[in-house]
mmCIF file of C-alpha atoms in Angstrom:
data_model
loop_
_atom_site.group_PDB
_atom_site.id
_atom_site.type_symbol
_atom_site.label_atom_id
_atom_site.label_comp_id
_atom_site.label_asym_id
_atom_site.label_seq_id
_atom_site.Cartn_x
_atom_site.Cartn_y
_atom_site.Cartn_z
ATOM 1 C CA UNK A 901 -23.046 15.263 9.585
ATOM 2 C CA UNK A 902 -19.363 14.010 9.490
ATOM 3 C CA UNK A 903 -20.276 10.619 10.507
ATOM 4 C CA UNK A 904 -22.803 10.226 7.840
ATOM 5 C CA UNK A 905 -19.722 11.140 5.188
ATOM 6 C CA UNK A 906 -17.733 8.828 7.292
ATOM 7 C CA UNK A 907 -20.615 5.936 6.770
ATOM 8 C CA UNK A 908 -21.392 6.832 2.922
ATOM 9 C CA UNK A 909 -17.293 6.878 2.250
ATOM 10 C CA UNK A 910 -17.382 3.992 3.813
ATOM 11 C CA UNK A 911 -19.949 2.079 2.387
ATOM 12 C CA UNK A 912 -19.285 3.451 -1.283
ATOM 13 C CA UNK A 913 -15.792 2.270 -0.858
ATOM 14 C CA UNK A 914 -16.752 -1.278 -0.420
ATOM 15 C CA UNK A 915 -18.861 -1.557 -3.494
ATOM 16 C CA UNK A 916 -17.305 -4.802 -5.743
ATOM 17 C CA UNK A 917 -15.781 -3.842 -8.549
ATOM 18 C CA UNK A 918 -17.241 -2.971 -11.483
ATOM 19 C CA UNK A 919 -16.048 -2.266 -15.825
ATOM 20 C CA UNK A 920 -15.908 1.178 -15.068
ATOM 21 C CA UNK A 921 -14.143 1.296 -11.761
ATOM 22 C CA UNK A 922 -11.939 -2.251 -12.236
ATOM 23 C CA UNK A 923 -9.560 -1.514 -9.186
ATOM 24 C CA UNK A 924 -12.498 -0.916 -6.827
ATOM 25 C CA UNK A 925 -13.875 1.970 -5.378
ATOM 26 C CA UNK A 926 -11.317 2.239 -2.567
ATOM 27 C CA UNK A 927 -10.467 5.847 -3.081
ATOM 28 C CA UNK A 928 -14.120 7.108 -2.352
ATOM 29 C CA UNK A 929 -12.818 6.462 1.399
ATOM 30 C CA UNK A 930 -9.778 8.836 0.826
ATOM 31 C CA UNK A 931 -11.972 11.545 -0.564
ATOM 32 C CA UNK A 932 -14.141 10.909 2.334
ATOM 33 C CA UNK A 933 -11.426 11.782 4.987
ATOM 34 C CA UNK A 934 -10.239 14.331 3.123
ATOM 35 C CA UNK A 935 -13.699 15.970 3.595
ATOM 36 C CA UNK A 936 -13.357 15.228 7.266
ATOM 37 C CA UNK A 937 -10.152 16.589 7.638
ATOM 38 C CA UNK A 938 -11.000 19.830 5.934
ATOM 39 C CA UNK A 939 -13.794 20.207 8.962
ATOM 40 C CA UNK A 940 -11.298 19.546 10.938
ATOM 41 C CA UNK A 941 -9.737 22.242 10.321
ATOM 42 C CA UNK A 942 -12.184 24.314 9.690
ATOM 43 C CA UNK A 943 -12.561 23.267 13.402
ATOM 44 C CA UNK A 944 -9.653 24.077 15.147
ATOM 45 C CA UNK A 945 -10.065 27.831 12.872
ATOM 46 C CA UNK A 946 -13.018 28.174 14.754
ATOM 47 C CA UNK A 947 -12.074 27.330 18.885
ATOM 48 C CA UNK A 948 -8.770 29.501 17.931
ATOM 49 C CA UNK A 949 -11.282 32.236 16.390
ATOM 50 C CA UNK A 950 -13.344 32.233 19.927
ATOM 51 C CA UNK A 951 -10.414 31.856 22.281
ATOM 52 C CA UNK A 952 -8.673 35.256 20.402
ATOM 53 C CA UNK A 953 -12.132 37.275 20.879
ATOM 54 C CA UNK A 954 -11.915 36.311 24.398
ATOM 55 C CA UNK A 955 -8.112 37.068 24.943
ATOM 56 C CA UNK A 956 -9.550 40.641 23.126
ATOM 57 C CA UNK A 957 -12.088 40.845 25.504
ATOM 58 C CA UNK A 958 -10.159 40.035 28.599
ATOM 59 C CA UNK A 959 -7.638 42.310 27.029
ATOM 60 C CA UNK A 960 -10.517 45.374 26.553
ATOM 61 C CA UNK A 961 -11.896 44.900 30.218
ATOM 62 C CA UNK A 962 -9.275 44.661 32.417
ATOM 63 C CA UNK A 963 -10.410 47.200 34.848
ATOM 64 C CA UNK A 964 -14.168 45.839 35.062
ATOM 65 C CA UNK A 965 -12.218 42.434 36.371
ATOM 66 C CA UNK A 966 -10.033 44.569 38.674
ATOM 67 C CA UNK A 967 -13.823 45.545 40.025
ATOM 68 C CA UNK A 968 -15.416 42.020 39.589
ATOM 69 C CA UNK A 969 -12.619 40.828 42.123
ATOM 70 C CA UNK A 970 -13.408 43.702 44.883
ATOM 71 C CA UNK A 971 -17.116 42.528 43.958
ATOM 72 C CA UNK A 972 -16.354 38.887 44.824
ATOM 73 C CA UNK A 973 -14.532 39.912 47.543
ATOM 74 C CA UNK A 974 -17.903 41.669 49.185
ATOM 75 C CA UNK A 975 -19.708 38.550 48.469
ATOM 76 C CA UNK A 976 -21.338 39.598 45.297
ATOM 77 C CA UNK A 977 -20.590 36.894 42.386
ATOM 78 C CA UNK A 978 -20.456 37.693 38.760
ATOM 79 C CA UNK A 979 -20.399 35.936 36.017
ATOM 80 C CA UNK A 980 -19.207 37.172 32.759
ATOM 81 C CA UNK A 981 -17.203 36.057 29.392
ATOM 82 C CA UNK A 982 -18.356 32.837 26.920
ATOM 83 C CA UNK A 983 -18.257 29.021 27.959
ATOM 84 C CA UNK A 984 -19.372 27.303 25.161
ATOM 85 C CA UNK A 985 -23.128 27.683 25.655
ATOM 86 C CA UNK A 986 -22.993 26.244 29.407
ATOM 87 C CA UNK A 987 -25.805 27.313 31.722
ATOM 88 C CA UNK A 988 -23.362 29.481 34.512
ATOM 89 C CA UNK A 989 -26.623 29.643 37.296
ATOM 90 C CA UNK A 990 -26.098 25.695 38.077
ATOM 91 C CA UNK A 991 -22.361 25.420 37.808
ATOM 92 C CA UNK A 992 -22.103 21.865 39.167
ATOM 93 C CA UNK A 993 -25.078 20.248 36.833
ATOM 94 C CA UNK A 994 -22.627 21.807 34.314
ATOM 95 C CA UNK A 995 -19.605 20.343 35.113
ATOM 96 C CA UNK A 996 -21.464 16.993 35.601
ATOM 97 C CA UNK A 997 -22.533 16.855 32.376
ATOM 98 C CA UNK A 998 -19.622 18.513 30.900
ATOM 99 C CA UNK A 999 -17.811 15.380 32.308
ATOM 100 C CA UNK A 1000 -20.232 12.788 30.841
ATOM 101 C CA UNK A 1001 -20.020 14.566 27.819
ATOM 102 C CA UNK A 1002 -16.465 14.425 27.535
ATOM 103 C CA UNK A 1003 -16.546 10.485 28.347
ATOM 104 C CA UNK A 1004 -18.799 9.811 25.841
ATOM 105 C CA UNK A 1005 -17.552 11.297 22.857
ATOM 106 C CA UNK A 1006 -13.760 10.430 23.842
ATOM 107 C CA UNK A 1007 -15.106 6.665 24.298
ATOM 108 C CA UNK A 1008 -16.323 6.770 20.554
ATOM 109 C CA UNK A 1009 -12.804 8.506 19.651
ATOM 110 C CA UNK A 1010 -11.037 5.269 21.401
ATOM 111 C CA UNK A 1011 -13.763 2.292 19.112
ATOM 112 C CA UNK A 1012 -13.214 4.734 15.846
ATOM 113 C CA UNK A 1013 -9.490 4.900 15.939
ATOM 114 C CA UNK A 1014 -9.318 0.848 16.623
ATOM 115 C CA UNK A 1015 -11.555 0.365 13.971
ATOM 116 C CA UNK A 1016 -9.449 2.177 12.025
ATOM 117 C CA UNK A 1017 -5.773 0.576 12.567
ATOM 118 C CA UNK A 1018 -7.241 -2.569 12.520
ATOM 119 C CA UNK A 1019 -8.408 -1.508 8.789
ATOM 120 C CA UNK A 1020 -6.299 0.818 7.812
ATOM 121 C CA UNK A 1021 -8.680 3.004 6.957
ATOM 122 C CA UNK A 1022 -7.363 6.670 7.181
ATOM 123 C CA UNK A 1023 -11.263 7.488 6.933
ATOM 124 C CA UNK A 1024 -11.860 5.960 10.490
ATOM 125 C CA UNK A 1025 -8.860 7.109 11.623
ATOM 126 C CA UNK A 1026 -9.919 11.603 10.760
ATOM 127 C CA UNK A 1027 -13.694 10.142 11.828
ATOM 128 C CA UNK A 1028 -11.906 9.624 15.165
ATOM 129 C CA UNK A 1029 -10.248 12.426 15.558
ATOM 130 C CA UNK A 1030 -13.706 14.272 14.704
ATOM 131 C CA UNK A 1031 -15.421 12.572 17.856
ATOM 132 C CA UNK A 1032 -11.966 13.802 19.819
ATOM 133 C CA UNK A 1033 -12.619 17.279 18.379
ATOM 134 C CA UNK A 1034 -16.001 17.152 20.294
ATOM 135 C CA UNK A 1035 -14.478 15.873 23.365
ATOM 136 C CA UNK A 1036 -11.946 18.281 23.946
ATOM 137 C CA UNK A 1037 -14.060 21.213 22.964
ATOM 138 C CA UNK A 1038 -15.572 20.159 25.868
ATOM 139 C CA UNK A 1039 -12.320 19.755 27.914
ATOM 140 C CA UNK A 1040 -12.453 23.577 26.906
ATOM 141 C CA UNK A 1041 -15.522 24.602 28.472
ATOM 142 C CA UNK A 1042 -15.086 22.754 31.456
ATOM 143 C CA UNK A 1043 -11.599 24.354 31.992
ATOM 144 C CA UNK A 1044 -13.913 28.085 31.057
ATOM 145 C CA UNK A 1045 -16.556 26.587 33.786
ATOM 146 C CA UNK A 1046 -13.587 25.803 36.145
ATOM 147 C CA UNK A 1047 -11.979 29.167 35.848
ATOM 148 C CA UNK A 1048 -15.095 30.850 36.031
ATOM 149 C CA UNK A 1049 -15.916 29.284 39.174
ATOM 150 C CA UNK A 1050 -11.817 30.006 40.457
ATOM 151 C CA UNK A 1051 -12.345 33.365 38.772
ATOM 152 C CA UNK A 1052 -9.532 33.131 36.671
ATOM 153 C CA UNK A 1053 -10.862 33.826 33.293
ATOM 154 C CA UNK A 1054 -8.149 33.590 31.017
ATOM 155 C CA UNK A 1055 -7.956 29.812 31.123
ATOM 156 C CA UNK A 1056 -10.862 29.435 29.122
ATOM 157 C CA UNK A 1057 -8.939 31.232 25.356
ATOM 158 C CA UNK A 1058 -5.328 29.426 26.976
ATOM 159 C CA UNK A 1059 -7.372 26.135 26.673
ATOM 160 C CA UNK A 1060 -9.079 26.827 23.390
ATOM 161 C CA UNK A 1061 -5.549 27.964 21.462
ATOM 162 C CA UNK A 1062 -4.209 24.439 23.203
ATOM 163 C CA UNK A 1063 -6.788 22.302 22.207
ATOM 164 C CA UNK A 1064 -7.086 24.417 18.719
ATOM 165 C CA UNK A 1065 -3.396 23.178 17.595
ATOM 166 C CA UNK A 1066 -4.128 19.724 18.472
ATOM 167 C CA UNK A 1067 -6.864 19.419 16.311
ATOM 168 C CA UNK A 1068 -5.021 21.115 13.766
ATOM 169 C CA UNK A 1069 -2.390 18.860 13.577
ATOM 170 C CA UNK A 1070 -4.211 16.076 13.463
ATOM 171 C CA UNK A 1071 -6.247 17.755 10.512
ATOM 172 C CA UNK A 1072 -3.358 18.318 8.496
ATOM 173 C CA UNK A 1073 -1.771 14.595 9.234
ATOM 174 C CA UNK A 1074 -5.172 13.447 8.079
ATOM 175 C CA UNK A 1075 -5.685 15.113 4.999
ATOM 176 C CA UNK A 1076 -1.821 14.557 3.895
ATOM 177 C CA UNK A 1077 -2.013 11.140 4.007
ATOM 178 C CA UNK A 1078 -5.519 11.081 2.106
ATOM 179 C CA UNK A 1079 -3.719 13.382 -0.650
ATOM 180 C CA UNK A 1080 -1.361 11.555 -0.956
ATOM 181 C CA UNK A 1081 -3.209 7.709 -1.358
ATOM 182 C CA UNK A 1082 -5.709 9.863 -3.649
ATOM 183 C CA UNK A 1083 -2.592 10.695 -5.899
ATOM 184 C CA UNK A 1084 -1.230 7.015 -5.705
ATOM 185 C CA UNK A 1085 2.162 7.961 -3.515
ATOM 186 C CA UNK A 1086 4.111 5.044 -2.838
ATOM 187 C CA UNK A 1087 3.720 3.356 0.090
ATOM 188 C CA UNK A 1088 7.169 4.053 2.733
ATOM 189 C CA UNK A 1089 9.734 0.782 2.373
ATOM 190 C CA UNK A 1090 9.320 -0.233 6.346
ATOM 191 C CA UNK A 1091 5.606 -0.953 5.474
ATOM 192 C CA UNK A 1092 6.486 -3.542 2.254
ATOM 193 C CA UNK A 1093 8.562 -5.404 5.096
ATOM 194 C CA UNK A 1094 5.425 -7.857 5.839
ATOM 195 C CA UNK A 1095 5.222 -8.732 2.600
ATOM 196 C CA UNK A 1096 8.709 -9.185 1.778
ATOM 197 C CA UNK A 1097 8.864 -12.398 4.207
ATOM 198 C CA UNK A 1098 5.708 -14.265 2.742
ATOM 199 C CA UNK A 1099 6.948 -13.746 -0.699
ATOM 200 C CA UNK A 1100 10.511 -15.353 -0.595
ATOM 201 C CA UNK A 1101 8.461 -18.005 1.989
ATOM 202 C CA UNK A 1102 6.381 -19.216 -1.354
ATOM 203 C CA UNK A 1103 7.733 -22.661 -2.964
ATOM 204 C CA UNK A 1104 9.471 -22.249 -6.149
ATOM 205 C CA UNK A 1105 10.590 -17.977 -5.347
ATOM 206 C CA UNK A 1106 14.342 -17.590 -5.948
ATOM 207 C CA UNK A 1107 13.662 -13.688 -5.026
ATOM 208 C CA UNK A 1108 12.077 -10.478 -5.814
ATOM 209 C CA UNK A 1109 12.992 -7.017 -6.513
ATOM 210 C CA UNK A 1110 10.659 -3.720 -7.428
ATOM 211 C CA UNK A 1111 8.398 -4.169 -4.794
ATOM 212 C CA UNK A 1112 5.424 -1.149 -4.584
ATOM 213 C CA UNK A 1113 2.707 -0.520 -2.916
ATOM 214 C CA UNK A 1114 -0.008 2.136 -3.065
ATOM 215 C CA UNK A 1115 -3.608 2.583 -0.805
ATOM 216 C CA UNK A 1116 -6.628 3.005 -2.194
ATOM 217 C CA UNK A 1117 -8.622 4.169 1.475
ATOM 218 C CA UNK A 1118 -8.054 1.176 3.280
ATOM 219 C CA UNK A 1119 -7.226 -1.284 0.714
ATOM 220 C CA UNK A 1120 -3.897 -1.558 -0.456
ATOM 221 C CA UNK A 1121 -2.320 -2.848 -3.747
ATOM 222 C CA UNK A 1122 1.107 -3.899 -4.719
ATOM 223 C CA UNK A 1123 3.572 -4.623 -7.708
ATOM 224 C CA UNK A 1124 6.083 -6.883 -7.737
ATOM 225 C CA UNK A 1125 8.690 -8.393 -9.959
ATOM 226 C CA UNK A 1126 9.170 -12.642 -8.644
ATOM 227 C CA UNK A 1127 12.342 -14.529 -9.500
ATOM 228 C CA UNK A 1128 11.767 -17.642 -10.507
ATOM 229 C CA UNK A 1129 14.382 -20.518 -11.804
ATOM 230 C CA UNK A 1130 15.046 -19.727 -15.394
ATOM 231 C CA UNK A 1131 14.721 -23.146 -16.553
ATOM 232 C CA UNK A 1132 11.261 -23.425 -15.522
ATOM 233 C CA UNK A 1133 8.689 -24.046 -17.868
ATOM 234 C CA UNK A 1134 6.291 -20.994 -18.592
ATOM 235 C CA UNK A 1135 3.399 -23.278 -16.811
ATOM 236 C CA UNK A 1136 5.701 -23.673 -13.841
ATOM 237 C CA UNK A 1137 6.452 -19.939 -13.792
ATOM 238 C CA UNK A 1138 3.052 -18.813 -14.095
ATOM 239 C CA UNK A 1139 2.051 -20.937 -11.186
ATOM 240 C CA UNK A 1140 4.787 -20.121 -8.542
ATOM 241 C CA UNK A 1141 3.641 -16.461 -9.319
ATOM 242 C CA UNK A 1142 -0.679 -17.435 -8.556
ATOM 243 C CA UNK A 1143 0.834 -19.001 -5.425
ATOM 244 C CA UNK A 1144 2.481 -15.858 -4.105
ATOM 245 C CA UNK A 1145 -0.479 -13.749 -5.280
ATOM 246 C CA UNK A 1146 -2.510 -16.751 -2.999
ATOM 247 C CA UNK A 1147 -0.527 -16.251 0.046
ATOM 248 C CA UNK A 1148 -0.259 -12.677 0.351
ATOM 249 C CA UNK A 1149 -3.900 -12.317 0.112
ATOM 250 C CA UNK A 1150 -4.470 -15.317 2.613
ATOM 251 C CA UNK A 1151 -1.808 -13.625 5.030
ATOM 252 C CA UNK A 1152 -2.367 -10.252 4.640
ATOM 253 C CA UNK A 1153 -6.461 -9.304 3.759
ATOM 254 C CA UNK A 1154 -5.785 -5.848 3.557
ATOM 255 C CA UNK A 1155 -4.354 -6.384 -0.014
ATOM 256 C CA UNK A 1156 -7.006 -6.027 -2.706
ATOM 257 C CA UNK A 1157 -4.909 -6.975 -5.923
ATOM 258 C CA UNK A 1158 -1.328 -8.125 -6.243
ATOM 259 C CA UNK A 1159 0.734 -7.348 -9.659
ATOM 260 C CA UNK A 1160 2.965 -10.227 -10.312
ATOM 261 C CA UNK A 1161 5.724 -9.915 -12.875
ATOM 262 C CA UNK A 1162 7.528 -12.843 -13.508
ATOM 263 C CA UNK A 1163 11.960 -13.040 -14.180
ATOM 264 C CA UNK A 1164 14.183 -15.251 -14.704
ATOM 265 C CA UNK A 1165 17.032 -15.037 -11.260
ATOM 266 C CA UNK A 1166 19.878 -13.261 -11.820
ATOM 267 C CA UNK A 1167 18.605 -12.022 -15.121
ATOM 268 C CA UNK A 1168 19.896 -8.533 -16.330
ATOM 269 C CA UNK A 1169 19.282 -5.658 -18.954
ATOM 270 C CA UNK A 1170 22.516 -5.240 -20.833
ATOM 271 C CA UNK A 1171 24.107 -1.980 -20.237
ATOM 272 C CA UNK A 1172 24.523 -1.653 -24.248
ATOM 273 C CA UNK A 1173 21.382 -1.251 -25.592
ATOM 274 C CA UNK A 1174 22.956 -1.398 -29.220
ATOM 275 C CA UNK A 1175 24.194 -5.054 -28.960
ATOM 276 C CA UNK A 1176 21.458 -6.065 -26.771
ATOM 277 C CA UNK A 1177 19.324 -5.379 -30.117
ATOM 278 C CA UNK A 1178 21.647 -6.902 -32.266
ATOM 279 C CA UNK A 1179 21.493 -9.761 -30.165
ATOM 280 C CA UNK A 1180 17.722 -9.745 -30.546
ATOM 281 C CA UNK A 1181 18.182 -10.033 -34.134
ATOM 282 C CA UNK A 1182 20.403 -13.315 -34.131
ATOM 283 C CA UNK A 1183 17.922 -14.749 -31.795
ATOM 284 C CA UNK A 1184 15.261 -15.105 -34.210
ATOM 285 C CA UNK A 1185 17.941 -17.306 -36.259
ATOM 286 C CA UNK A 1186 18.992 -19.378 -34.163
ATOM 287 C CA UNK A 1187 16.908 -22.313 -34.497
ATOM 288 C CA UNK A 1188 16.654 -22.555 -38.227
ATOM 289 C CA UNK A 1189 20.983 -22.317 -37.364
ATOM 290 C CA UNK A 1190 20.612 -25.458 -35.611
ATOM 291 C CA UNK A 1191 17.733 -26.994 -37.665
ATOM 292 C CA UNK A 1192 20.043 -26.707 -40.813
ATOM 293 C CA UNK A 1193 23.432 -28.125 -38.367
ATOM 294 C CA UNK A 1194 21.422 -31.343 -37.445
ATOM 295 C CA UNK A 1195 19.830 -31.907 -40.718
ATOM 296 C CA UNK A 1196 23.468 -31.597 -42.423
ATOM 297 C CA UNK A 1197 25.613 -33.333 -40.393
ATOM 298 C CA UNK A 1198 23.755 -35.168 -38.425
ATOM 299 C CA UNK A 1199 21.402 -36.850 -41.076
ATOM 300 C CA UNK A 1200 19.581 -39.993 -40.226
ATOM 301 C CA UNK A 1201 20.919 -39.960 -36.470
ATOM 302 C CA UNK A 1202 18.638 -37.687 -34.756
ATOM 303 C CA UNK A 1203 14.937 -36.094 -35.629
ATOM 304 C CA UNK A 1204 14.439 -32.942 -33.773
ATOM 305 C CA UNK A 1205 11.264 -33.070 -31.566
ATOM 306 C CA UNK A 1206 11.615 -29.821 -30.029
ATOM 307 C CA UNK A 1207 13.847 -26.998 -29.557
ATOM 308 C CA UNK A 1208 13.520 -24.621 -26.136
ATOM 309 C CA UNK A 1209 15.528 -21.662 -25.809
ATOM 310 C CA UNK A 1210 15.927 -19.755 -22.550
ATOM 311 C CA UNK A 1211 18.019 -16.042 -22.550
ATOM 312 C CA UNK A 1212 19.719 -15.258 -19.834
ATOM 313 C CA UNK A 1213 21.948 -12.302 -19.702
ATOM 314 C CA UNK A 1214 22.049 -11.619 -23.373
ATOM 315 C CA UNK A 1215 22.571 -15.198 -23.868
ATOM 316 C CA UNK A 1216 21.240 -18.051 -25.231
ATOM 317 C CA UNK A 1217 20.878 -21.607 -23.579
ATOM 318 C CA UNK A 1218 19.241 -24.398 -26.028
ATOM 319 C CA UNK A 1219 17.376 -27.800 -24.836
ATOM 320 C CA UNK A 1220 17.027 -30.006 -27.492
ATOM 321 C CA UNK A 1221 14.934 -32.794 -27.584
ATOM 322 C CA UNK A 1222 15.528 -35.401 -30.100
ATOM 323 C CA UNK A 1223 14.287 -38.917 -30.762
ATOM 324 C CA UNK A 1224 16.487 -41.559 -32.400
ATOM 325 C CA UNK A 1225 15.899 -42.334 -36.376
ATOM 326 C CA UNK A 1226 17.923 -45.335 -36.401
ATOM 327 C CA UNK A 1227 16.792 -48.954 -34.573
ATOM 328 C CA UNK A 1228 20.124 -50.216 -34.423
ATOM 329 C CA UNK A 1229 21.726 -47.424 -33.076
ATOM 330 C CA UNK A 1230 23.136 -47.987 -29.658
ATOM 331 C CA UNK A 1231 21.731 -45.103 -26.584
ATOM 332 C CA UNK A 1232 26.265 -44.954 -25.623
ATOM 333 C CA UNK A 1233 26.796 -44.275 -29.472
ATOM 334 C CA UNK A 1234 23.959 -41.383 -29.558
ATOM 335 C CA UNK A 1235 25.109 -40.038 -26.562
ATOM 336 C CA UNK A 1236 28.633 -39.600 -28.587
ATOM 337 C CA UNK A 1237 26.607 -37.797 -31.669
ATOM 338 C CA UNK A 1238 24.929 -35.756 -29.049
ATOM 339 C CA UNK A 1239 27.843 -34.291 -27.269
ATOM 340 C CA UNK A 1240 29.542 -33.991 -31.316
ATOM 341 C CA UNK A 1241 26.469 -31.709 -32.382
ATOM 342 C CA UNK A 1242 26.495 -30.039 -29.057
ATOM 343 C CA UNK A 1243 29.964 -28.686 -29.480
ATOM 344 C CA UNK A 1244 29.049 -27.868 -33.049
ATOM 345 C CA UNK A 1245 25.963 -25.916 -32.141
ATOM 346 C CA UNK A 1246 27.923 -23.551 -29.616
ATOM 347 C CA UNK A 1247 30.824 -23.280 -31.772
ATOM 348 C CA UNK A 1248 28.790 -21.930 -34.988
ATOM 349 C CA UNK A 1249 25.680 -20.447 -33.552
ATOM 350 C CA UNK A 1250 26.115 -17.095 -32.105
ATOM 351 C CA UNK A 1251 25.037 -15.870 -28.830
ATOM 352 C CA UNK A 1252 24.701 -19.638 -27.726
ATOM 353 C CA UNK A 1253 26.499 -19.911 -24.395
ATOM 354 C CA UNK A 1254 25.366 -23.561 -23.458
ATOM 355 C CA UNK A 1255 23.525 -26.508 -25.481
ATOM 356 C CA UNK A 1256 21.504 -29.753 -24.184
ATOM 357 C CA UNK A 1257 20.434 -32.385 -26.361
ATOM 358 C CA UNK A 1258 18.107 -34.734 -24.948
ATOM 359 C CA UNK A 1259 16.990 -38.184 -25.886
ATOM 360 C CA UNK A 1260 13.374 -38.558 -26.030
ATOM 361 C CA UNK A 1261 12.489 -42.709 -25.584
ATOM 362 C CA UNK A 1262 8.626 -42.131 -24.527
ATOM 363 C CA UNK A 1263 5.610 -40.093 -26.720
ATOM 364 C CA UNK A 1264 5.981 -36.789 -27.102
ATOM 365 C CA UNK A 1265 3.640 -34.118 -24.784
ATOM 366 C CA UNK A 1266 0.896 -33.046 -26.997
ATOM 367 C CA UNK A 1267 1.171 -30.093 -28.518
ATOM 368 C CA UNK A 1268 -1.293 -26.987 -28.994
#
């Protein structure tokens, strides 16, 4: 029954996306092994259950085994307590296929639990430890078989309490770790490590900060904020951020979806708020400020093709590109104007910590 959960968690978890489920259906796997680790440990309550009834019983007839020894001792064999259902007249066809038993179901432990680290999929992982379960229940009867043979009873509830706490544990590592990807807990910082070396390894990064990740069964998604130079064009920007998304998904399959958030390096929130918002304000002036500089004093020198403003800090850096009005005006003399309007610019506009004015000789890039 648990490996037909395990198969239809498996399979519904690997259905493509959809509009109402637009991050996948990864988390049906997580529910799945959280069903499996509840039998689990519904499991282990059980083999502890039995091995305490026969601790009671061993307990409660003490002086029948007291006889059953003198018995044994006159030849005369008895056979008595629970072993799991095992036929006790043909001891060795019992241990035989106790054995094979055990082999085959810890065998299909080993392929689950590979199939699971190699997709870490905490589904195959508590589907494993359910075909372990089996084994070692086994391990328990052929220890109550053993005993029985030996006459030493009391290893058969010794073994079951043993084998009872391993299962737990591995029930309650299970279905912790399926809580917690079904309520989107972060993933630890050792496991971002991978990821940290392909991102700064992409052309154009300058570095990265706020890096998350979260599972979703055995697909895993992450957030992250990419530095990028803060003179680069939007265009440029936007495409050093597709190439990381690119690479991690190339390098690392497991990822389903990467979250890219593009900054300017070295860029910082100002610790005032108040004149961070007041700086916000002057912003939206500033290039009618330097519109109405150029046009005043700077009157049949320059035309202003295009003005591009970067912030940086709570400051403002200005490119401007400008085309000359004048045939007879030498590119040595503009350069002079330029560098006179430049100083003008940062002198009267606020916020302005830097300005570039640029010479345009060829046609302009189209614009939208």
């Amino acid at each position: 029954v648990l490996s037909g959960v395990a198969l239809l968690s498996f399979k519904a978890a690997r259905t493509p996306k959809d509009k109402e489920h637009p991050y996948g259906h990864g988390k049906f796997e997580s529910l799945g092994a959280l069903g499996i680790s509840g039998m689990l440990l519904l499991t282990a309550g059980g083999i502890a259950w039995h091995a305490l009834d026969v601790f009671r019983e061993i307990w409660l007839t003490a002086p029948e085994m007291v006889n059953q020894s003198l018995d044994h001792s006159n030849g005369h064999i008895h056979h008595g307590g629970h072993h799991h259902g095992i036929d006790m007249d043909h001891p060795l066809l019992a241990l035989n296929m106790t054995l094979v038993s055990i082999g085959v179901k810890e065998g299909l432990y080993w392929m689950t639990k590979r199939v699971g680290e190699r997709t870490g999929s905490g589904l195959m992982k508590a589907n494993a430890w359910h075909h372990r379960a089996d084994a070692v229940s086994s391990v328990v009867a052929l220890i109550g078989v053993g005993g029985s043979i030996l006459g030493v009873g009391i290893l058969d509830p010794l073994a079951g309490l043993l084998v009872s706490g391993m299962i737990l544990k591995a029930g309650f590592e299970s279905g912790y770790q399926s809580i917690m990807e079904l309520v989107d807990a972060a993933v630890p910082p050792e496991g971002l490590e991978p990821y940290k070396g392909t991102i700064l390894g992409v052309h154009g990064v300058k570095g990265h900060k706020h890096l998350r990740g979260r599972r979703a069964g055995s697909s895993l998604y992450l957030d992250v904020d990419v530095e990028v130079d803060p003179f680069s064009s939007v265009s440029a920007a936007h495409d050093v951020g597709e190439n990381v998304r690119r690479q991690i998904q190339l390098s690392h399959p497991e990822v389903a979806e990467v979250f890219i958030h593009i900054e300017p390096e070295d860029s910082h929130i100002a610790d005032d708020k108040i004149d961070l918002l007041h700086a916000n304000e002057q912003r939206d002036d500033v290039e009618e400020a330097v519109s109405d500089i150029l046009a005043s004093d700077f009157a049949g020198k320059f035309e202003v093709e295009g003005i591009t403003r970067h912030t940086l800090q709570g400051q403002i850096f200005l490119v401007i590109e400008v085309s000359m009005s004048r045939d007879d005006l030498l590119i040595r003399d503009a350069a002079g104007v330029a560098l006179d309007a430049e100083e003008r610019i940062a002198k009267e506009v606020a916020n302005v910590a830097h300005v570039s004015i640029r010479l345009r000789l060829g046609r302009p890039l189209p614009s939208s």
